[in-house]
PDB file of C-alpha atoms in Angstrom:
ATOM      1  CA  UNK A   1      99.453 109.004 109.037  1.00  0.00           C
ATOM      2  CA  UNK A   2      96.580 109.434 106.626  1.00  0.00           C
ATOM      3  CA  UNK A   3      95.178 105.813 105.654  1.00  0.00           C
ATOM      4  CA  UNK A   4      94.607 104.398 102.069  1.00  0.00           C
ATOM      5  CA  UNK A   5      92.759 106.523  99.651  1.00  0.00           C
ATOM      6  CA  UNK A   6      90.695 105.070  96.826  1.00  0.00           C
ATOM      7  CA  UNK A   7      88.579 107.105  93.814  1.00  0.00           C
ATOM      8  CA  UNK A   8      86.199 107.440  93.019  1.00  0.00           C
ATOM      9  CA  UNK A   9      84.191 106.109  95.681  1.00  0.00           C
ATOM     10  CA  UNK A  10      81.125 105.245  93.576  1.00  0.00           C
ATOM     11  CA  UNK A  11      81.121 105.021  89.842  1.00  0.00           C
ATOM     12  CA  UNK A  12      78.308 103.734  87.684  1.00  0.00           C
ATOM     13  CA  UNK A  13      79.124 102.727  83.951  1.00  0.00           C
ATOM     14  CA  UNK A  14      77.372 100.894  81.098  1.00  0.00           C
ATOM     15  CA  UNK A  15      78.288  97.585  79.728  1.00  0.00           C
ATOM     16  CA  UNK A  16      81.213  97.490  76.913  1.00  0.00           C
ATOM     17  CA  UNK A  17      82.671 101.030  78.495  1.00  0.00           C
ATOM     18  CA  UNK A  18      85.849 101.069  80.404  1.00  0.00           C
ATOM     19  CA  UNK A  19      86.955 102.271  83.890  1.00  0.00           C
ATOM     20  CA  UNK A  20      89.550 103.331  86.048  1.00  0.00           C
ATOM     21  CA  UNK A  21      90.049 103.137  89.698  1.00  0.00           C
ATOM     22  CA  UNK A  22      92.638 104.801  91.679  1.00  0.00           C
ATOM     23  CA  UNK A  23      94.596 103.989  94.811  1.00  0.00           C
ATOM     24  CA  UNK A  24      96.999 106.166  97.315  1.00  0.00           C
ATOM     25  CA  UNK A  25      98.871 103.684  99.747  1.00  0.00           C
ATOM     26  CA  UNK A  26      99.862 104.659 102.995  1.00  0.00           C
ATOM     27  CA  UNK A  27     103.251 107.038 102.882  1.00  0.00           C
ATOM     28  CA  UNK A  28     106.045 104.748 102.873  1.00  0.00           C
ATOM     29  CA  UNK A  29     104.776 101.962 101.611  1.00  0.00           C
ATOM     30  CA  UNK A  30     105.223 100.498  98.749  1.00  0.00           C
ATOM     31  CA  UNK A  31     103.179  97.654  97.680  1.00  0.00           C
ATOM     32  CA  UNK A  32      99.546  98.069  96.361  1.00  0.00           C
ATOM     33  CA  UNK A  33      97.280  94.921  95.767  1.00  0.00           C
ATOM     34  CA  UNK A  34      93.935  94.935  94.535  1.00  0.00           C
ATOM     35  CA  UNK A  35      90.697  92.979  95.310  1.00  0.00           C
ATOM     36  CA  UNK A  36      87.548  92.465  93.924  1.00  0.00           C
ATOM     37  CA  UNK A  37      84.706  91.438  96.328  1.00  0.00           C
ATOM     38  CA  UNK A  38      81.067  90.209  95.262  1.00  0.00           C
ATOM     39  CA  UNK A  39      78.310  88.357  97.014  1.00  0.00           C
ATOM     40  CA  UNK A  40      78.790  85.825  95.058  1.00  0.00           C
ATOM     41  CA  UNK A  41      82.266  84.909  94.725  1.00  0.00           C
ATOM     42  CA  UNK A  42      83.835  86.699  97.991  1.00  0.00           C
ATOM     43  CA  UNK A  43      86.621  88.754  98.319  1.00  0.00           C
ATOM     44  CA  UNK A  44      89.201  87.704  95.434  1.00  0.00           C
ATOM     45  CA  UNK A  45      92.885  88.804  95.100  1.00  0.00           C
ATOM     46  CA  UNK A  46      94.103  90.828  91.567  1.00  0.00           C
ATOM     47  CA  UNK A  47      96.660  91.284  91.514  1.00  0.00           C
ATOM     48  CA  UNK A  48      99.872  93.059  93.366  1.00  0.00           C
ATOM     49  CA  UNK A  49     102.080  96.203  92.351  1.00  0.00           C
ATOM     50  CA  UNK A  50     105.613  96.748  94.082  1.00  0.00           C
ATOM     51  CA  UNK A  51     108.397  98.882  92.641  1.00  0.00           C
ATOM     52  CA  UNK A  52     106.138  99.699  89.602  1.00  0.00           C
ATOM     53  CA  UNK A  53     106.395  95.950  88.600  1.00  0.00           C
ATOM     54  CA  UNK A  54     103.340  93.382  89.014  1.00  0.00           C
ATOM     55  CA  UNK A  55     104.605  90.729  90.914  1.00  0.00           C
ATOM     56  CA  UNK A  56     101.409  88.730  91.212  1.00  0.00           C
ATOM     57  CA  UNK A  57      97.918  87.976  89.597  1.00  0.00           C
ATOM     58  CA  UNK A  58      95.053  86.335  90.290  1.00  0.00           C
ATOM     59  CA  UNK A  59      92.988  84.000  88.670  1.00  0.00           C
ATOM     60  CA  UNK A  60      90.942  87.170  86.004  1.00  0.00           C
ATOM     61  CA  UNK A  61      91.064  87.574  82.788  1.00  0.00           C
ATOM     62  CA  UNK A  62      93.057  90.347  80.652  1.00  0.00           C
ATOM     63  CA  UNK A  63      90.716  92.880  80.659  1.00  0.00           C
ATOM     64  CA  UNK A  64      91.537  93.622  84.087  1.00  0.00           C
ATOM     65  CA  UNK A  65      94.950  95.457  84.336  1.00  0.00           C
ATOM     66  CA  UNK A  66      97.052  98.139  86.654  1.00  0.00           C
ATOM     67  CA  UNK A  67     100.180  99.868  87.103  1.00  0.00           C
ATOM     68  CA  UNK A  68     102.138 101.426  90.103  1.00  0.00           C
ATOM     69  CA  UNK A  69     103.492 104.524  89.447  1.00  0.00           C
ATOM     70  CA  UNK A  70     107.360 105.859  90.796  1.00  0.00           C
ATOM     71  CA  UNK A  71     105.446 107.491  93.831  1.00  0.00           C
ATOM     72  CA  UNK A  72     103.447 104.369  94.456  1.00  0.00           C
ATOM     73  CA  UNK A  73     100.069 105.220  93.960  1.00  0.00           C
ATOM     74  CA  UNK A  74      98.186 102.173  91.133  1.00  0.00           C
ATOM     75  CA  UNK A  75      95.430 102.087  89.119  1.00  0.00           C
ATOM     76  CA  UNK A  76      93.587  99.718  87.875  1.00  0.00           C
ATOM     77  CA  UNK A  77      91.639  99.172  84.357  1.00  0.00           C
ATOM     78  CA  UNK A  78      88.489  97.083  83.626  1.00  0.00           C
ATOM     79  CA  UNK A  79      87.969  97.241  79.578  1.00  0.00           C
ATOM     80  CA  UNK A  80      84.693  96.336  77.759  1.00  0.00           C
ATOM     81  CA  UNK A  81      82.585  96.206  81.154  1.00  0.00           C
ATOM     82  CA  UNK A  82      80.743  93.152  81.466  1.00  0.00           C
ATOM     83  CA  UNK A  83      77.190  93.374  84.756  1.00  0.00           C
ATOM     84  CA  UNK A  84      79.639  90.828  86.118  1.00  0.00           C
ATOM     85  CA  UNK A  85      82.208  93.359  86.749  1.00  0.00           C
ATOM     86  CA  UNK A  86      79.959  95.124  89.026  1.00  0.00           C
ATOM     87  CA  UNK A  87      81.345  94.334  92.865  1.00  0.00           C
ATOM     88  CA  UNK A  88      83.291  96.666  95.443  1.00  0.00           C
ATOM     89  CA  UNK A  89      86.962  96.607  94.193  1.00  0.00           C
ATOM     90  CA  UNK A  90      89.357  97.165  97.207  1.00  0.00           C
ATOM     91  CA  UNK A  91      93.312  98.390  97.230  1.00  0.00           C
ATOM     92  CA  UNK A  92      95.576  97.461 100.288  1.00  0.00           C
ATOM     93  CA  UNK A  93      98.935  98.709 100.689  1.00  0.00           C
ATOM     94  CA  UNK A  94     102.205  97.534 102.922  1.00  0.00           C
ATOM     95  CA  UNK A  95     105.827  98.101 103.305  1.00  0.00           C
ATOM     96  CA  UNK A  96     107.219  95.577 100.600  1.00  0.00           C
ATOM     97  CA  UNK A  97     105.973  92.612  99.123  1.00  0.00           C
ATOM     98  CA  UNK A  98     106.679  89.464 100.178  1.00  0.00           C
ATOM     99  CA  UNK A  99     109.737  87.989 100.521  1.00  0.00           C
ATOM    100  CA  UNK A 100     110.400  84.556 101.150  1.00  0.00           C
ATOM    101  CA  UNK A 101     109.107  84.029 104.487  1.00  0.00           C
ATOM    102  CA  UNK A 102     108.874  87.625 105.427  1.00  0.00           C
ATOM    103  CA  UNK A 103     105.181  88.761 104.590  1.00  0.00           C
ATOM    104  CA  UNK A 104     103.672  92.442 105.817  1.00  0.00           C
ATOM    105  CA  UNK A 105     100.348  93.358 106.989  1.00  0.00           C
ATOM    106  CA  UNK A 106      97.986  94.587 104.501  1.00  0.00           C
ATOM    107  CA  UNK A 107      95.829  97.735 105.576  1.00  0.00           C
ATOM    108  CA  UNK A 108      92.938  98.330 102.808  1.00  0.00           C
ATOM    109  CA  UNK A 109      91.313 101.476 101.547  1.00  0.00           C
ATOM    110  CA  UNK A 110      87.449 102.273 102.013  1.00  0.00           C
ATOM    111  CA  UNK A 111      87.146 100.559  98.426  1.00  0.00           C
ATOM    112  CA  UNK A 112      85.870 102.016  94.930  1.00  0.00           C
ATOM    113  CA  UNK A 113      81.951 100.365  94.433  1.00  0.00           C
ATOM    114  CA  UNK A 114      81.340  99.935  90.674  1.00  0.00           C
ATOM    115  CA  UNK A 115      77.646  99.361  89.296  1.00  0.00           C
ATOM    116  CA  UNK A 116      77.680  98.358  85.548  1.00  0.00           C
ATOM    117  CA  UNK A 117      74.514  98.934  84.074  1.00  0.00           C
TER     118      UNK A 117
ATOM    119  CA  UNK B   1      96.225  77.754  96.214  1.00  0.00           C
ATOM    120  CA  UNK B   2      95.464  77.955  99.979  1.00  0.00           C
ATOM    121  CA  UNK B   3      92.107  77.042 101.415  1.00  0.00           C
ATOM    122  CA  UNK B   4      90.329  79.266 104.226  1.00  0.00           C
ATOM    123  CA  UNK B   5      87.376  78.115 105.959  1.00  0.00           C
ATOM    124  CA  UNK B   6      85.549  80.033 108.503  1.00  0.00           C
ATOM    125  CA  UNK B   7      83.168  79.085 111.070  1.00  0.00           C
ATOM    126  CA  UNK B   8      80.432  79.695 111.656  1.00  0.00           C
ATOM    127  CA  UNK B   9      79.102  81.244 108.839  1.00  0.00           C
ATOM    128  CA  UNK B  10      76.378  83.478 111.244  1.00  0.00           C
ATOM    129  CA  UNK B  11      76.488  83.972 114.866  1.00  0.00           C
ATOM    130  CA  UNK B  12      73.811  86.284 116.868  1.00  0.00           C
ATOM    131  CA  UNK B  13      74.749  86.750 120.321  1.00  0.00           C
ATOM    132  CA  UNK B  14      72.843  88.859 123.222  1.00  0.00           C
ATOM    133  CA  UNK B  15      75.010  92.148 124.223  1.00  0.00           C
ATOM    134  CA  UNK B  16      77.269  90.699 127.174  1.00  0.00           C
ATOM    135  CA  UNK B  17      77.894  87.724 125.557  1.00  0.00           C
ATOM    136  CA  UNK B  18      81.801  86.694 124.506  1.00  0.00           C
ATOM    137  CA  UNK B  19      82.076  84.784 121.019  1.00  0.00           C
ATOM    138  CA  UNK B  20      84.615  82.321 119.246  1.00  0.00           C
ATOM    139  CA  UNK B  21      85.379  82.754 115.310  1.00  0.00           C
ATOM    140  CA  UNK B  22      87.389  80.007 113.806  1.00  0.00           C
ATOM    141  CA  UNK B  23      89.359  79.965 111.116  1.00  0.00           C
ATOM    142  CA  UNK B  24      90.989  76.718 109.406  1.00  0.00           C
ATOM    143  CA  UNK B  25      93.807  76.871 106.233  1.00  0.00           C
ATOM    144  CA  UNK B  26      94.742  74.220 104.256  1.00  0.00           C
ATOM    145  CA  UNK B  27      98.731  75.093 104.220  1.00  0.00           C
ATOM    146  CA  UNK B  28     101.414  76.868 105.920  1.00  0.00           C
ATOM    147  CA  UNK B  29     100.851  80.867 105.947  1.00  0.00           C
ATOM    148  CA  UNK B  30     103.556  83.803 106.389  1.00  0.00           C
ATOM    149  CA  UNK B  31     100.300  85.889 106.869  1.00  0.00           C
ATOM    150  CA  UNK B  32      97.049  85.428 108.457  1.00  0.00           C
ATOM    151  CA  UNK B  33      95.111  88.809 109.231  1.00  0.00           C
ATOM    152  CA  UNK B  34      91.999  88.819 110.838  1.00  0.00           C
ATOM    153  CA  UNK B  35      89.200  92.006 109.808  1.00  0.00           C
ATOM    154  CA  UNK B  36      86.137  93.495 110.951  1.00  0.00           C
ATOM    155  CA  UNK B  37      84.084  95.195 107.609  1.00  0.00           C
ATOM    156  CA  UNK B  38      82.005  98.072 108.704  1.00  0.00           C
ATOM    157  CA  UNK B  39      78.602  98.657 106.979  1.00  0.00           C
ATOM    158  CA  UNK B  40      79.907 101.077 104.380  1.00  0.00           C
ATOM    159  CA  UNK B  41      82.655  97.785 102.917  1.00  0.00           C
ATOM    160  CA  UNK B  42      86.108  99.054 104.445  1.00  0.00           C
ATOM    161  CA  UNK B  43      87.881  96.229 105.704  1.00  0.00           C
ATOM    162  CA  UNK B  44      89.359  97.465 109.298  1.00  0.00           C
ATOM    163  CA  UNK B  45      92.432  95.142 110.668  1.00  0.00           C
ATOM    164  CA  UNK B  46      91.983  93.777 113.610  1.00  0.00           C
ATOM    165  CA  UNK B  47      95.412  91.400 114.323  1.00  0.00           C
ATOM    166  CA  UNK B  48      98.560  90.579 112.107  1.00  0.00           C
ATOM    167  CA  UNK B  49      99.006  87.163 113.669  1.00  0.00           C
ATOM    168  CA  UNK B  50     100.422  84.577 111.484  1.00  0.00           C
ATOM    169  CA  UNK B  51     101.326  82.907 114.630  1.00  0.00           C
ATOM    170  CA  UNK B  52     101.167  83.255 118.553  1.00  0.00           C
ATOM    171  CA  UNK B  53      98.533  85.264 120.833  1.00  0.00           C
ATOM    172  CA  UNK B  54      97.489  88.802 120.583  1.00  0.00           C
ATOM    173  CA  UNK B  55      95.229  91.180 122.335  1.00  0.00           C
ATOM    174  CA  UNK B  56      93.722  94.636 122.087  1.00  0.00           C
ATOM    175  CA  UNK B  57      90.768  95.331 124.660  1.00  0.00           C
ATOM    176  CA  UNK B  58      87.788  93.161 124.453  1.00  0.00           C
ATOM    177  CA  UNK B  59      89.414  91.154 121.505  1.00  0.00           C
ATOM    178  CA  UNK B  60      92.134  88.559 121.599  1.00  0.00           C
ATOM    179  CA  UNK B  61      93.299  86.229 118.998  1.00  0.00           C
ATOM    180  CA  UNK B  62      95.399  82.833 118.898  1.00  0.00           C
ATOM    181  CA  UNK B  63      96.945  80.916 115.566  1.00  0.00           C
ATOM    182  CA  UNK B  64      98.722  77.478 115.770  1.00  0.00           C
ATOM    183  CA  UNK B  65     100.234  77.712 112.504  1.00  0.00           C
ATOM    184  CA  UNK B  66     101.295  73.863 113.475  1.00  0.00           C
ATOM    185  CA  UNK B  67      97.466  72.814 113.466  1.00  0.00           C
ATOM    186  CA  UNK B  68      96.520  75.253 110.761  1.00  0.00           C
ATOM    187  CA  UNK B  69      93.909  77.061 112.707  1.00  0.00           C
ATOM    188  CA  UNK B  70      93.127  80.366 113.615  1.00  0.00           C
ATOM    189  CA  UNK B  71      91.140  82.001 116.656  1.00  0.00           C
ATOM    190  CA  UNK B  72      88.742  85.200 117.237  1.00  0.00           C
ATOM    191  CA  UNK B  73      87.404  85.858 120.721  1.00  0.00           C
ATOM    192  CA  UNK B  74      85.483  88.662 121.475  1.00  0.00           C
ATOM    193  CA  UNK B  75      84.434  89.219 125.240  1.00  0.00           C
ATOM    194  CA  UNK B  76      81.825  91.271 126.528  1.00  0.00           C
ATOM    195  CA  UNK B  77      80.075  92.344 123.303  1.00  0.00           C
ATOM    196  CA  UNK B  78      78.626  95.268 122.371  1.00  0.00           C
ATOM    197  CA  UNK B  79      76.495  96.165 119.253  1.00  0.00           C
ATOM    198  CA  UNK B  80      78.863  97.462 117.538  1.00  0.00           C
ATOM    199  CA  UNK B  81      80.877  94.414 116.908  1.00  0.00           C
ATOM    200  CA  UNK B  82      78.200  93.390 114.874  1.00  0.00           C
ATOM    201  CA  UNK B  83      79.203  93.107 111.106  1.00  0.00           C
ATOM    202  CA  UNK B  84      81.480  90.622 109.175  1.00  0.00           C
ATOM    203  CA  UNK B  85      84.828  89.093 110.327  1.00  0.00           C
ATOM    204  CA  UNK B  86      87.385  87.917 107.918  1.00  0.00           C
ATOM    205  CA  UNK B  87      90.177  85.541 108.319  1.00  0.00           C
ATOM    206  CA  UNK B  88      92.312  86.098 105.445  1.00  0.00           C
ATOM    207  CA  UNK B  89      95.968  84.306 104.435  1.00  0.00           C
ATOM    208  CA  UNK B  90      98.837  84.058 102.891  1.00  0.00           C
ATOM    209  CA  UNK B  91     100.535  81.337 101.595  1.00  0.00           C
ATOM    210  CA  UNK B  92     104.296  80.558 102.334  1.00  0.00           C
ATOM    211  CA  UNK B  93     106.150  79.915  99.288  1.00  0.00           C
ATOM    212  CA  UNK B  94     109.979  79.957  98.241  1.00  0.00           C
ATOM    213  CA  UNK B  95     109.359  82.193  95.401  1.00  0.00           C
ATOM    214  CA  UNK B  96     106.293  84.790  94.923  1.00  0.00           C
ATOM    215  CA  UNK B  97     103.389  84.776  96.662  1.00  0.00           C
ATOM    216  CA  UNK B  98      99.275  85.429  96.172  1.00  0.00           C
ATOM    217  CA  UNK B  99      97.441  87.963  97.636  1.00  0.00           C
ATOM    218  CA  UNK B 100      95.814  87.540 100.861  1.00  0.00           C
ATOM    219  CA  UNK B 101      92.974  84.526 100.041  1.00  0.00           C
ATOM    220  CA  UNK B 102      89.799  85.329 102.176  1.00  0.00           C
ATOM    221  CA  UNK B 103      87.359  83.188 103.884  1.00  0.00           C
ATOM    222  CA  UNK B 104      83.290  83.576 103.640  1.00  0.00           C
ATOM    223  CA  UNK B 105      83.764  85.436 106.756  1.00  0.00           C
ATOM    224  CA  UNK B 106      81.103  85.428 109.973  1.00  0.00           C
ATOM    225  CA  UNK B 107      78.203  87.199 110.488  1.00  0.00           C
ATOM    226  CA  UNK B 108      78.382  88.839 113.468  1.00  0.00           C
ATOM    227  CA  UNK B 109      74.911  89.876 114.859  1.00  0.00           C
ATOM    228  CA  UNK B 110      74.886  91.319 118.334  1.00  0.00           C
ATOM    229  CA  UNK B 111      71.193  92.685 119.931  1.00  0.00           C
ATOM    230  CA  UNK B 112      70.681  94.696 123.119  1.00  0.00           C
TER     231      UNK B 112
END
């Protein structure tokens, strides 16, 4: 089975312009989540597509946004770039999401890394 | 939202030499995955082990979801296990969940 695909694999944009990433999940599954990682702050959760619904979001502010589309794949959106948004921005997939106490193992793509100049 | 702590923060080992990562969380967890992040930033999965004992080769991992603790062991190592580990988790809840919440993670230096 082929594994995660993310594009574009490097991007470089200028402050106050958008972007958008892309993810494939693995066939069959159905949940996308995204992450942002950064030296300084880590690896930080988005936020989580399943069934073309966000089910949850992390802790950033409204410029960053996604969809899932009926065939799973997401994207996400950063508006009005800020140098902050500059980091390695990572998409795992899985079966479902979670439900109740039944959680599923995340497998993540070889990541999208975004330089905002 | 749930706490993950990894220790230690840097390890460098001599080739041979087996290794212990910890990994503490502050709550319970339907999901604990431990990864190894190769040079170019993909995060490869090592175990799925929210609870119990795993192995695969030179690797083995344990969680006692009672004591909130996770562990790493890597025997015999070779250069190539050099990188970062992650311990990341998720958080039991009756409703929706979080993503996975990462630790700092460990770097992993091994030299010949």
């Amino acid at each position: 089975k082929a594994g995660v695909t993310q594009t574009p694999r490097y991007l470089i944009k200028t402050r106050g312009q958008q972007v958008t990433l892309s993810c494939s999940p693995i066939s069959g599954h159905r949940s996308v989540s995204w992450y942002q990682q950064t030296p300084g702050q880590g690896l930080q959760f988005l936020f989580e597509y399943f069934s073309e619904t966000q089910r949850n979001k992390g802790n950033f502010p409204g410029r960053f946004s996604g969809r899932q589309f009926s065939n799973s794949r997401s994207e996400m959106n950063v508006s009005t770039l800020e140098l902050g948004d500059s980091a390695l921005y990572l998409c795992a997939s899985s079966l479902a999401t979670t439900l109740g106490t039944v959680s599923y193992e995340q497998y993540f793509g070889p990541g999208t890394r975004l330089t905002v100049t | 939202g749930i706490q993950v702590e990894q220790s230690p923060p840097d390890l460098i080992l001599q080739e041979g030499a087996n290794s212990t990562l910890r990994c503490n969380f502050s709550d319970s967890v339907n999901n604990l995955q431990w990864f190894h992040q190769n040079p170019w930033g993909q995060l490869i999965n090592l175990f799925y082990i929210p609870s119990g004992t795993k192995q695969n080769g030179r690797l083995s991992a344990t969680t006692v979801a009672t004591e909130r603790y996770s562990l790493l062991y890597i025997s015999s190592s070779q250069t190539t296990d050099s990188g970062v580990y992650f311990c990341a988790a998720r958080m039991y809840s009756g409703g929706g969940a979080d993503g996975l919440t990462f630790g700092k993670g460990t770097h992993l230096i091994i030299q010949p």
